[in-house]
Amino acid sequence: MRILITAGPTREYLDDVRYLSNASSGQMGYALAHSAIQAGHEVALVSGPVRLPPPEGCEIYHVETTDEMYAQCETLFPECDGVIGTAAVCDYRIKTRKPGKIAKTGEAITLELVETIDVLAELGTQKGHRWVIGFALESQDARFNAVRKLYSKKCDAIVLNGVNAIGSTENYVEVIDQSQETVATYSGEKSQVAESLISWVQAHIAGK
Ligand code: CTP
Ligand code: CA
């Protein structure tokens, strides 16, 4: 298979030097890319800024903003069999980005934020025969929210992970498919979890 993977955070700039972003190390996406390559697949990895070397044998596309991530994914997706969205996409961008550097005035300021494009949901609407797998990071009503995202983003499965996954080398995940049931759970080092997830995708999603 040829698999598209999104990873890392995106950045949304207020001005030329400041940005909003997410706390994401990119580890899960990079581990999945590594495992997929080890399993004999081709990987196109679209990554926000992280401090990780791309896995050997991986096609890497560096992006910064959510719009850049979407544009790169939109180009790559038609040539892929499916997408795994692990990116911690910045949900909001500044309505009007200011050129240069906004000077301090000694007063409080108000930023007007608008939602960014939902990369995975957009790919979901374009998927045709391709498969889409999302990740959901939930701090409350986890299952309910994960299932809601599964449908709203037209995913074949969604991987639910807790907020303690951020920055950790370990993870506990539940795979929920369109039956709304948990069909697999994995825990341990992210590298092991990634290997198990790729095996699960091969066995249950690929060639649907
Ligand atoms: N995602 C995306 N583009 C966005 C937001 C999310 O591609 N603008 C993807 C993520 O990569 C992940 C899935 O959607 O695979 C779920 O992300 P999550 O942040 O849990 O859900 P949101 O839909 O953004 O909802 P919220 O943050 O409000 O919980
Ligand atoms: Ca989000």
PDB file of C-alpha atoms and ligand atoms in Angstrom:
ATOM      1  CA  MET A   1       0.000   0.000   0.000  1.00  0.00           C
ATOM      2  CA  ARG A   2       0.887   3.630  -0.293  1.00  0.00           C
ATOM      3  CA  ILE A   3      -0.149   5.365   2.919  1.00  0.00           C
ATOM      4  CA  LEU A   4      -0.519   9.080   3.582  1.00  0.00           C
ATOM      5  CA  ILE A   5       0.261  10.030   7.185  1.00  0.00           C
ATOM      6  CA  THR A   6      -0.151  13.459   8.788  1.00  0.00           C
ATOM      7  CA  ALA A   7       1.960  14.163  11.864  1.00  0.00           C
ATOM      8  CA  GLY A   8       3.074  16.833  14.292  1.00  0.00           C
ATOM      9  CA  PRO A   9       1.478  20.165  15.074  1.00  0.00           C
ATOM     10  CA  THR A  10       0.503  22.952  12.694  1.00  0.00           C
ATOM     11  CA  ARG A  11       1.243  26.617  13.383  1.00  0.00           C
ATOM     12  CA  GLU A  12      -1.016  29.598  12.823  1.00  0.00           C
ATOM     13  CA  TYR A  13       0.763  32.942  12.800  1.00  0.00           C
ATOM     14  CA  LEU A  14      -0.521  36.129  14.502  1.00  0.00           C
ATOM     15  CA  ASP A  15       2.219  38.130  12.808  1.00  0.00           C
ATOM     16  CA  ASP A  16       5.556  37.226  11.233  1.00  0.00           C
ATOM     17  CA  VAL A  17       7.102  35.944  14.491  1.00  0.00           C
ATOM     18  CA  ARG A  18       4.344  34.682  16.799  1.00  0.00           C
ATOM     19  CA  TYR A  19       2.070  31.712  16.371  1.00  0.00           C
ATOM     20  CA  LEU A  20      -0.559  29.492  17.984  1.00  0.00           C
ATOM     21  CA  SER A  21       0.154  25.782  17.965  1.00  0.00           C
ATOM     22  CA  ASN A  22      -0.398  22.479  19.749  1.00  0.00           C
ATOM     23  CA  ALA A  23       1.781  20.488  22.115  1.00  0.00           C
ATOM     24  CA  SER A  24       2.619  17.576  19.850  1.00  0.00           C
ATOM     25  CA  SER A  25       5.940  15.776  19.479  1.00  0.00           C
ATOM     26  CA  GLY A  26       4.954  13.975  16.277  1.00  0.00           C
ATOM     27  CA  GLN A  27       6.129  10.673  17.775  1.00  0.00           C
ATOM     28  CA  MET A  28       2.995   8.668  17.018  1.00  0.00           C
ATOM     29  CA  GLY A  29       2.872   9.676  13.352  1.00  0.00           C
ATOM     30  CA  TYR A  30       6.589   9.100  12.837  1.00  0.00           C
ATOM     31  CA  ALA A  31       6.356   5.703  14.581  1.00  0.00           C
ATOM     32  CA  LEU A  32       3.461   4.730  12.308  1.00  0.00           C
ATOM     33  CA  ALA A  33       5.447   5.823   9.246  1.00  0.00           C
ATOM     34  CA  HIS A  34       8.403   3.711  10.404  1.00  0.00           C
ATOM     35  CA  SER A  35       6.213   0.660  11.092  1.00  0.00           C
ATOM     36  CA  ALA A  36       4.411   0.959   7.764  1.00  0.00           C
ATOM     37  CA  ILE A  37       7.727   1.074   5.893  1.00  0.00           C
ATOM     38  CA  GLN A  38       9.017  -1.932   7.870  1.00  0.00           C
ATOM     39  CA  ALA A  39       5.843  -3.771   6.864  1.00  0.00           C
ATOM     40  CA  GLY A  40       6.662  -3.109   3.185  1.00  0.00           C
ATOM     41  CA  HIS A  41       4.419  -0.123   2.452  1.00  0.00           C
ATOM     42  CA  GLU A  42       5.223   3.225   0.878  1.00  0.00           C
ATOM     43  CA  VAL A  43       4.647   6.241   3.101  1.00  0.00           C
ATOM     44  CA  ALA A  44       4.111   9.904   2.266  1.00  0.00           C
ATOM     45  CA  LEU A  45       4.543  11.727   5.575  1.00  0.00           C
ATOM     46  CA  VAL A  46       3.168  15.273   5.770  1.00  0.00           C
ATOM     47  CA  SER A  47       4.629  16.761   8.905  1.00  0.00           C
ATOM     48  CA  GLY A  48       4.379  19.961  10.876  1.00  0.00           C
ATOM     49  CA  PRO A  49       7.500  21.206  12.710  1.00  0.00           C
ATOM     50  CA  VAL A  50       8.905  18.494  15.027  1.00  0.00           C
ATOM     51  CA  ARG A  51      12.314  17.530  16.375  1.00  0.00           C
ATOM     52  CA  LEU A  52      12.414  14.077  14.824  1.00  0.00           C
ATOM     53  CA  PRO A  53      14.352  12.700  11.870  1.00  0.00           C
ATOM     54  CA  PRO A  54      12.084  11.292   9.158  1.00  0.00           C
ATOM     55  CA  PRO A  55      12.048   7.477   9.176  1.00  0.00           C
ATOM     56  CA  GLU A  56      14.415   5.970   6.634  1.00  0.00           C
ATOM     57  CA  GLY A  57      12.783   5.280   3.284  1.00  0.00           C
ATOM     58  CA  CYS A  58       9.962   7.717   3.946  1.00  0.00           C
ATOM     59  CA  GLU A  59       8.858  10.488   1.579  1.00  0.00           C
ATOM     60  CA  ILE A  60       8.669  13.574   3.785  1.00  0.00           C
ATOM     61  CA  TYR A  61       6.795  16.806   3.127  1.00  0.00           C
ATOM     62  CA  HIS A  62       7.430  19.579   5.655  1.00  0.00           C
ATOM     63  CA  VAL A  63       4.609  22.029   6.252  1.00  0.00           C
ATOM     64  CA  GLU A  64       3.889  24.677   8.817  1.00  0.00           C
ATOM     65  CA  THR A  65       0.332  25.992   8.605  1.00  0.00           C
ATOM     66  CA  THR A  66      -2.902  24.024   8.405  1.00  0.00           C
ATOM     67  CA  ASP A  67      -3.581  25.363   4.901  1.00  0.00           C
ATOM     68  CA  GLU A  68      -0.148  24.089   3.800  1.00  0.00           C
ATOM     69  CA  MET A  69      -0.868  20.692   5.353  1.00  0.00           C
ATOM     70  CA  TYR A  70      -4.189  20.493   3.553  1.00  0.00           C
ATOM     71  CA  ALA A  71      -2.730  21.587   0.195  1.00  0.00           C
ATOM     72  CA  GLN A  72       0.014  18.935   0.411  1.00  0.00           C
ATOM     73  CA  CYS A  73      -2.438  16.202   1.454  1.00  0.00           C
ATOM     74  CA  GLU A  74      -4.907  17.104  -1.266  1.00  0.00           C
ATOM     75  CA  THR A  75      -2.125  16.661  -3.842  1.00  0.00           C
ATOM     76  CA  LEU A  76      -0.888  13.352  -2.423  1.00  0.00           C
ATOM     77  CA  PHE A  77      -4.149  11.639  -1.447  1.00  0.00           C
ATOM     78  CA  PRO A  78      -5.321  10.611  -4.939  1.00  0.00           C
ATOM     79  CA  GLU A  79      -2.158   8.484  -5.337  1.00  0.00           C
ATOM     80  CA  CYS A  80      -2.534   6.806  -1.930  1.00  0.00           C
ATOM     81  CA  ASP A  81      -4.626   3.865  -0.697  1.00  0.00           C
ATOM     82  CA  GLY A  82      -5.536   5.546   2.534  1.00  0.00           C
ATOM     83  CA  VAL A  83      -4.684   8.189   5.105  1.00  0.00           C
ATOM     84  CA  ILE A  84      -3.887   8.055   8.806  1.00  0.00           C
ATOM     85  CA  GLY A  85      -4.345  11.448  10.462  1.00  0.00           C
ATOM     86  CA  THR A  86      -2.212  11.768  13.569  1.00  0.00           C
ATOM     87  CA  ALA A  87      -1.485  15.481  13.203  1.00  0.00           C
ATOM     88  CA  ALA A  88      -2.350  17.794  16.095  1.00  0.00           C
ATOM     89  CA  VAL A  89      -3.814  20.368  13.767  1.00  0.00           C
ATOM     90  CA  CYS A  90      -4.191  23.858  15.224  1.00  0.00           C
ATOM     91  CA  ASP A  91      -7.970  24.262  15.349  1.00  0.00           C
ATOM     92  CA  TYR A  92      -7.989  28.048  15.059  1.00  0.00           C
ATOM     93  CA  ARG A  93      -6.170  30.638  13.033  1.00  0.00           C
ATOM     94  CA  ILE A  94      -6.010  34.392  13.431  1.00  0.00           C
ATOM     95  CA  LYS A  95      -8.676  35.998  11.265  1.00  0.00           C
ATOM     96  CA  THR A  96      -6.283  38.632   9.946  1.00  0.00           C
ATOM     97  CA  ARG A  97      -2.571  37.920  10.176  1.00  0.00           C
ATOM     98  CA  LYS A  98      -0.567  41.138  10.682  1.00  0.00           C
ATOM     99  CA  PRO A  99       2.625  41.738   8.689  1.00  0.00           C
ATOM    100  CA  GLY A 100       5.829  42.391  10.670  1.00  0.00           C
ATOM    101  CA  LYS A 101       5.661  42.212  14.464  1.00  0.00           C
ATOM    102  CA  ILE A 102       2.742  43.485  16.534  1.00  0.00           C
ATOM    103  CA  ALA A 103       4.207  45.931  19.083  1.00  0.00           C
ATOM    104  CA  LYS A 104       3.173  45.771  22.733  1.00  0.00           C
ATOM    105  CA  THR A 105       1.025  48.695  23.885  1.00  0.00           C
ATOM    106  CA  GLY A 106       0.713  47.978  27.600  1.00  0.00           C
ATOM    107  CA  GLU A 107      -2.968  47.145  27.051  1.00  0.00           C
ATOM    108  CA  ALA A 108      -4.783  43.824  26.801  1.00  0.00           C
ATOM    109  CA  ILE A 109      -5.418  42.737  23.233  1.00  0.00           C
ATOM    110  CA  THR A 110      -8.171  40.594  21.744  1.00  0.00           C
ATOM    111  CA  LEU A 111      -7.455  38.158  18.962  1.00  0.00           C
ATOM    112  CA  GLU A 112     -10.233  37.147  16.605  1.00  0.00           C
ATOM    113  CA  LEU A 113      -9.894  33.461  15.764  1.00  0.00           C
ATOM    114  CA  VAL A 114     -11.614  31.453  13.067  1.00  0.00           C
ATOM    115  CA  GLU A 115     -11.563  27.677  12.594  1.00  0.00           C
ATOM    116  CA  THR A 116      -8.936  26.176  10.328  1.00  0.00           C
ATOM    117  CA  ILE A 117      -9.798  23.746   7.569  1.00  0.00           C
ATOM    118  CA  ASP A 118     -10.405  20.185   8.834  1.00  0.00           C
ATOM    119  CA  VAL A 119      -7.806  18.278   6.825  1.00  0.00           C
ATOM    120  CA  LEU A 120      -9.107  14.801   7.630  1.00  0.00           C
ATOM    121  CA  ALA A 121     -12.768  15.699   7.129  1.00  0.00           C
ATOM    122  CA  GLU A 122     -11.929  17.170   3.706  1.00  0.00           C
ATOM    123  CA  LEU A 123     -10.026  14.026   2.720  1.00  0.00           C
ATOM    124  CA  GLY A 124     -12.995  12.001   4.038  1.00  0.00           C
ATOM    125  CA  THR A 125     -15.314  13.703   1.562  1.00  0.00           C
ATOM    126  CA  GLN A 126     -12.852  12.937  -1.268  1.00  0.00           C
ATOM    127  CA  LYS A 127     -12.064   9.365  -0.246  1.00  0.00           C
ATOM    128  CA  GLY A 128     -13.991   7.272  -2.816  1.00  0.00           C
ATOM    129  CA  HIS A 129     -12.538   3.740  -2.509  1.00  0.00           C
ATOM    130  CA  ARG A 130      -9.733   4.933  -0.192  1.00  0.00           C
ATOM    131  CA  TRP A 131      -9.768   4.471   3.558  1.00  0.00           C
ATOM    132  CA  VAL A 132      -9.453   7.115   6.260  1.00  0.00           C
ATOM    133  CA  ILE A 133      -8.273   6.607   9.832  1.00  0.00           C
ATOM    134  CA  GLY A 134      -8.387   9.380  12.395  1.00  0.00           C
ATOM    135  CA  PHE A 135      -6.937   9.862  15.844  1.00  0.00           C
ATOM    136  CA  ALA A 136      -9.024  11.424  18.586  1.00  0.00           C
ATOM    137  CA  LEU A 137      -7.567  13.038  21.652  1.00  0.00           C
ATOM    138  CA  GLU A 138     -10.243  13.369  24.321  1.00  0.00           C
ATOM    139  CA  SER A 139     -10.240  14.583  27.905  1.00  0.00           C
ATOM    140  CA  GLN A 140     -13.956  13.946  28.562  1.00  0.00           C
ATOM    141  CA  ASP A 141     -16.836  11.903  27.075  1.00  0.00           C
ATOM    142  CA  ALA A 142     -14.112  10.125  25.141  1.00  0.00           C
ATOM    143  CA  ARG A 143     -16.097   7.407  23.390  1.00  0.00           C
ATOM    144  CA  PHE A 144     -19.015   9.690  22.504  1.00  0.00           C
ATOM    145  CA  ASN A 145     -16.704  12.304  20.998  1.00  0.00           C
ATOM    146  CA  ALA A 146     -14.565   9.745  19.184  1.00  0.00           C
ATOM    147  CA  VAL A 147     -17.627   8.186  17.539  1.00  0.00           C
ATOM    148  CA  ARG A 148     -18.932  11.637  16.587  1.00  0.00           C
ATOM    149  CA  LYS A 149     -15.599  12.393  14.885  1.00  0.00           C
ATOM    150  CA  LEU A 150     -15.576   8.986  13.182  1.00  0.00           C
ATOM    151  CA  TYR A 151     -18.809   9.910  11.394  1.00  0.00           C
ATOM    152  CA  SER A 152     -18.262  13.609  10.837  1.00  0.00           C
ATOM    153  CA  LYS A 153     -14.878  12.939   9.197  1.00  0.00           C
ATOM    154  CA  LYS A 154     -16.112   9.868   7.270  1.00  0.00           C
ATOM    155  CA  CYS A 155     -13.490   7.657   8.910  1.00  0.00           C
ATOM    156  CA  ASP A 156     -13.330   3.883   8.579  1.00  0.00           C
ATOM    157  CA  ALA A 157     -11.886   3.743  12.082  1.00  0.00           C
ATOM    158  CA  ILE A 158     -10.777   6.154  14.774  1.00  0.00           C
ATOM    159  CA  VAL A 159      -7.994   5.644  17.272  1.00  0.00           C
ATOM    160  CA  LEU A 160      -8.885   7.045  20.669  1.00  0.00           C
ATOM    161  CA  ASN A 161      -6.009   8.150  22.870  1.00  0.00           C
ATOM    162  CA  GLY A 162      -5.954   9.994  26.180  1.00  0.00           C
ATOM    163  CA  VAL A 163      -4.410  13.404  26.788  1.00  0.00           C
ATOM    164  CA  ASN A 164      -1.565  11.765  28.716  1.00  0.00           C
ATOM    165  CA  ALA A 165      -0.254  10.585  25.340  1.00  0.00           C
ATOM    166  CA  ILE A 166       1.055  14.111  24.648  1.00  0.00           C
ATOM    167  CA  GLY A 167       4.812  14.264  24.956  1.00  0.00           C
ATOM    168  CA  SER A 168       5.010  10.714  26.323  1.00  0.00           C
ATOM    169  CA  THR A 169       6.903   7.886  24.629  1.00  0.00           C
ATOM    170  CA  GLU A 170       4.050   5.562  25.681  1.00  0.00           C
ATOM    171  CA  ASN A 171       0.451   5.388  24.637  1.00  0.00           C
ATOM    172  CA  TYR A 172      -2.789   3.520  25.346  1.00  0.00           C
ATOM    173  CA  VAL A 173      -5.173   3.430  22.404  1.00  0.00           C
ATOM    174  CA  GLU A 174      -8.563   2.004  21.531  1.00  0.00           C
ATOM    175  CA  VAL A 175      -9.530   1.387  17.925  1.00  0.00           C
ATOM    176  CA  ILE A 176     -13.209   2.081  17.255  1.00  0.00           C
ATOM    177  CA  ASP A 177     -14.641   1.081  13.886  1.00  0.00           C
ATOM    178  CA  GLN A 178     -17.938   1.872  12.183  1.00  0.00           C
ATOM    179  CA  SER A 179     -19.748  -0.619  14.459  1.00  0.00           C
ATOM    180  CA  GLN A 180     -19.034   1.985  17.196  1.00  0.00           C
ATOM    181  CA  GLU A 181     -17.392  -0.813  19.184  1.00  0.00           C
ATOM    182  CA  THR A 182     -13.840  -0.972  20.448  1.00  0.00           C
ATOM    183  CA  VAL A 183     -12.344  -3.600  18.186  1.00  0.00           C
ATOM    184  CA  ALA A 184      -8.752  -3.481  19.459  1.00  0.00           C
ATOM    185  CA  THR A 185      -6.760  -1.959  22.315  1.00  0.00           C
ATOM    186  CA  TYR A 186      -2.992  -1.524  22.418  1.00  0.00           C
ATOM    187  CA  SER A 187      -0.637  -0.102  25.013  1.00  0.00           C
ATOM    188  CA  GLY A 188       3.070   0.332  25.497  1.00  0.00           C
ATOM    189  CA  GLU A 189       5.832   2.246  23.760  1.00  0.00           C
ATOM    190  CA  LYS A 190       4.488   4.270  20.825  1.00  0.00           C
ATOM    191  CA  SER A 191       6.728   2.226  18.505  1.00  0.00           C
ATOM    192  CA  GLN A 192       5.012  -1.010  19.618  1.00  0.00           C
ATOM    193  CA  VAL A 193       1.563   0.550  19.457  1.00  0.00           C
ATOM    194  CA  ALA A 194       2.365   1.769  15.933  1.00  0.00           C
ATOM    195  CA  GLU A 195       3.411  -1.703  14.797  1.00  0.00           C
ATOM    196  CA  SER A 196       0.168  -3.184  16.151  1.00  0.00           C
ATOM    197  CA  LEU A 197      -1.927  -0.467  14.505  1.00  0.00           C
ATOM    198  CA  ILE A 198      -0.323  -1.041  11.106  1.00  0.00           C
ATOM    199  CA  SER A 199      -0.999  -4.790  11.441  1.00  0.00           C
ATOM    200  CA  TRP A 200      -4.598  -4.010  12.360  1.00  0.00           C
ATOM    201  CA  VAL A 201      -5.013  -1.743   9.317  1.00  0.00           C
ATOM    202  CA  GLN A 202      -3.552  -4.419   7.041  1.00  0.00           C
ATOM    203  CA  ALA A 203      -5.894  -7.077   8.430  1.00  0.00           C
ATOM    204  CA  HIS A 204      -9.122  -5.082   8.740  1.00  0.00           C
ATOM    205  CA  ILE A 205      -9.124  -1.972   6.594  1.00  0.00           C
ATOM    206  CA  ALA A 206      -6.861  -2.461   3.595  1.00  0.00           C
ATOM    207  CA  GLY A 207      -8.632  -3.644   0.461  1.00  0.00           C
ATOM    208  CA  LYS A 208     -12.071  -2.933   1.928  1.00  0.00           C
TER     209      LYS A 208
HETATM  210  N1  CTP B   1      -7.898  16.943  12.212  1.00  0.00           N
HETATM  211  C1  CTP B   1      -7.579  17.488  10.983  1.00  0.00           C
HETATM  212  N2  CTP B   1      -7.746  18.830  10.755  1.00  0.00           N
HETATM  213  C2  CTP B   1      -8.232  19.633  11.728  1.00  0.00           C
HETATM  214  C3  CTP B   1      -8.557  19.092  12.995  1.00  0.00           C
HETATM  215  C4  CTP B   1      -8.375  17.746  13.213  1.00  0.00           C
HETATM  216  O1  CTP B   1      -7.117  16.744  10.097  1.00  0.00           O
HETATM  217  N3  CTP B   1      -8.403  20.935  11.480  1.00  0.00           N
HETATM  218  C5  CTP B   1      -7.760  15.489  12.421  1.00  0.00           C
HETATM  219  C6  CTP B   1      -6.677  15.075  13.407  1.00  0.00           C
HETATM  220  O2  CTP B   1      -5.433  14.871  12.747  1.00  0.00           O
HETATM  221  C7  CTP B   1      -7.246  13.777  13.964  1.00  0.00           C
HETATM  222  C8  CTP B   1      -8.758  13.990  13.930  1.00  0.00           C
HETATM  223  O3  CTP B   1      -8.968  15.019  12.964  1.00  0.00           O
HETATM  224  O4  CTP B   1      -6.971  12.669  13.143  1.00  0.00           O
HETATM  225  C9  CTP B   1      -9.368  14.361  15.237  1.00  0.00           C
HETATM  226  O5  CTP B   1      -8.677  15.485  15.790  1.00  0.00           O
HETATM  227  P1  CTP B   1      -9.193  16.135  17.136  1.00  0.00           P
HETATM  228  O6  CTP B   1      -8.371  17.333  17.456  1.00  0.00           O
HETATM  229  O7  CTP B   1      -9.335  15.061  18.182  1.00  0.00           O
HETATM  230  O8  CTP B   1     -10.695  16.568  16.754  1.00  0.00           O
HETATM  231  P2  CTP B   1     -11.342  17.926  16.261  1.00  0.00           P
HETATM  232  O9  CTP B   1     -12.276  17.581  15.157  1.00  0.00           O
HETATM  233  O10 CTP B   1     -10.315  18.959  15.952  1.00  0.00           O
HETATM  234  O11 CTP B   1     -12.214  18.375  17.506  1.00  0.00           O
HETATM  235  P3  CTP B   1     -11.762  18.990  18.944  1.00  0.00           P
HETATM  236  O12 CTP B   1     -10.313  19.389  18.877  1.00  0.00           O
HETATM  237  O13 CTP B   1     -12.692  20.137  19.144  1.00  0.00           O
HETATM  238  O14 CTP B   1     -12.000  17.888  19.948  1.00  0.00           O
HETATM  239 CA    CA B   2      -8.642  19.560  17.356  1.00  0.00          CA
END
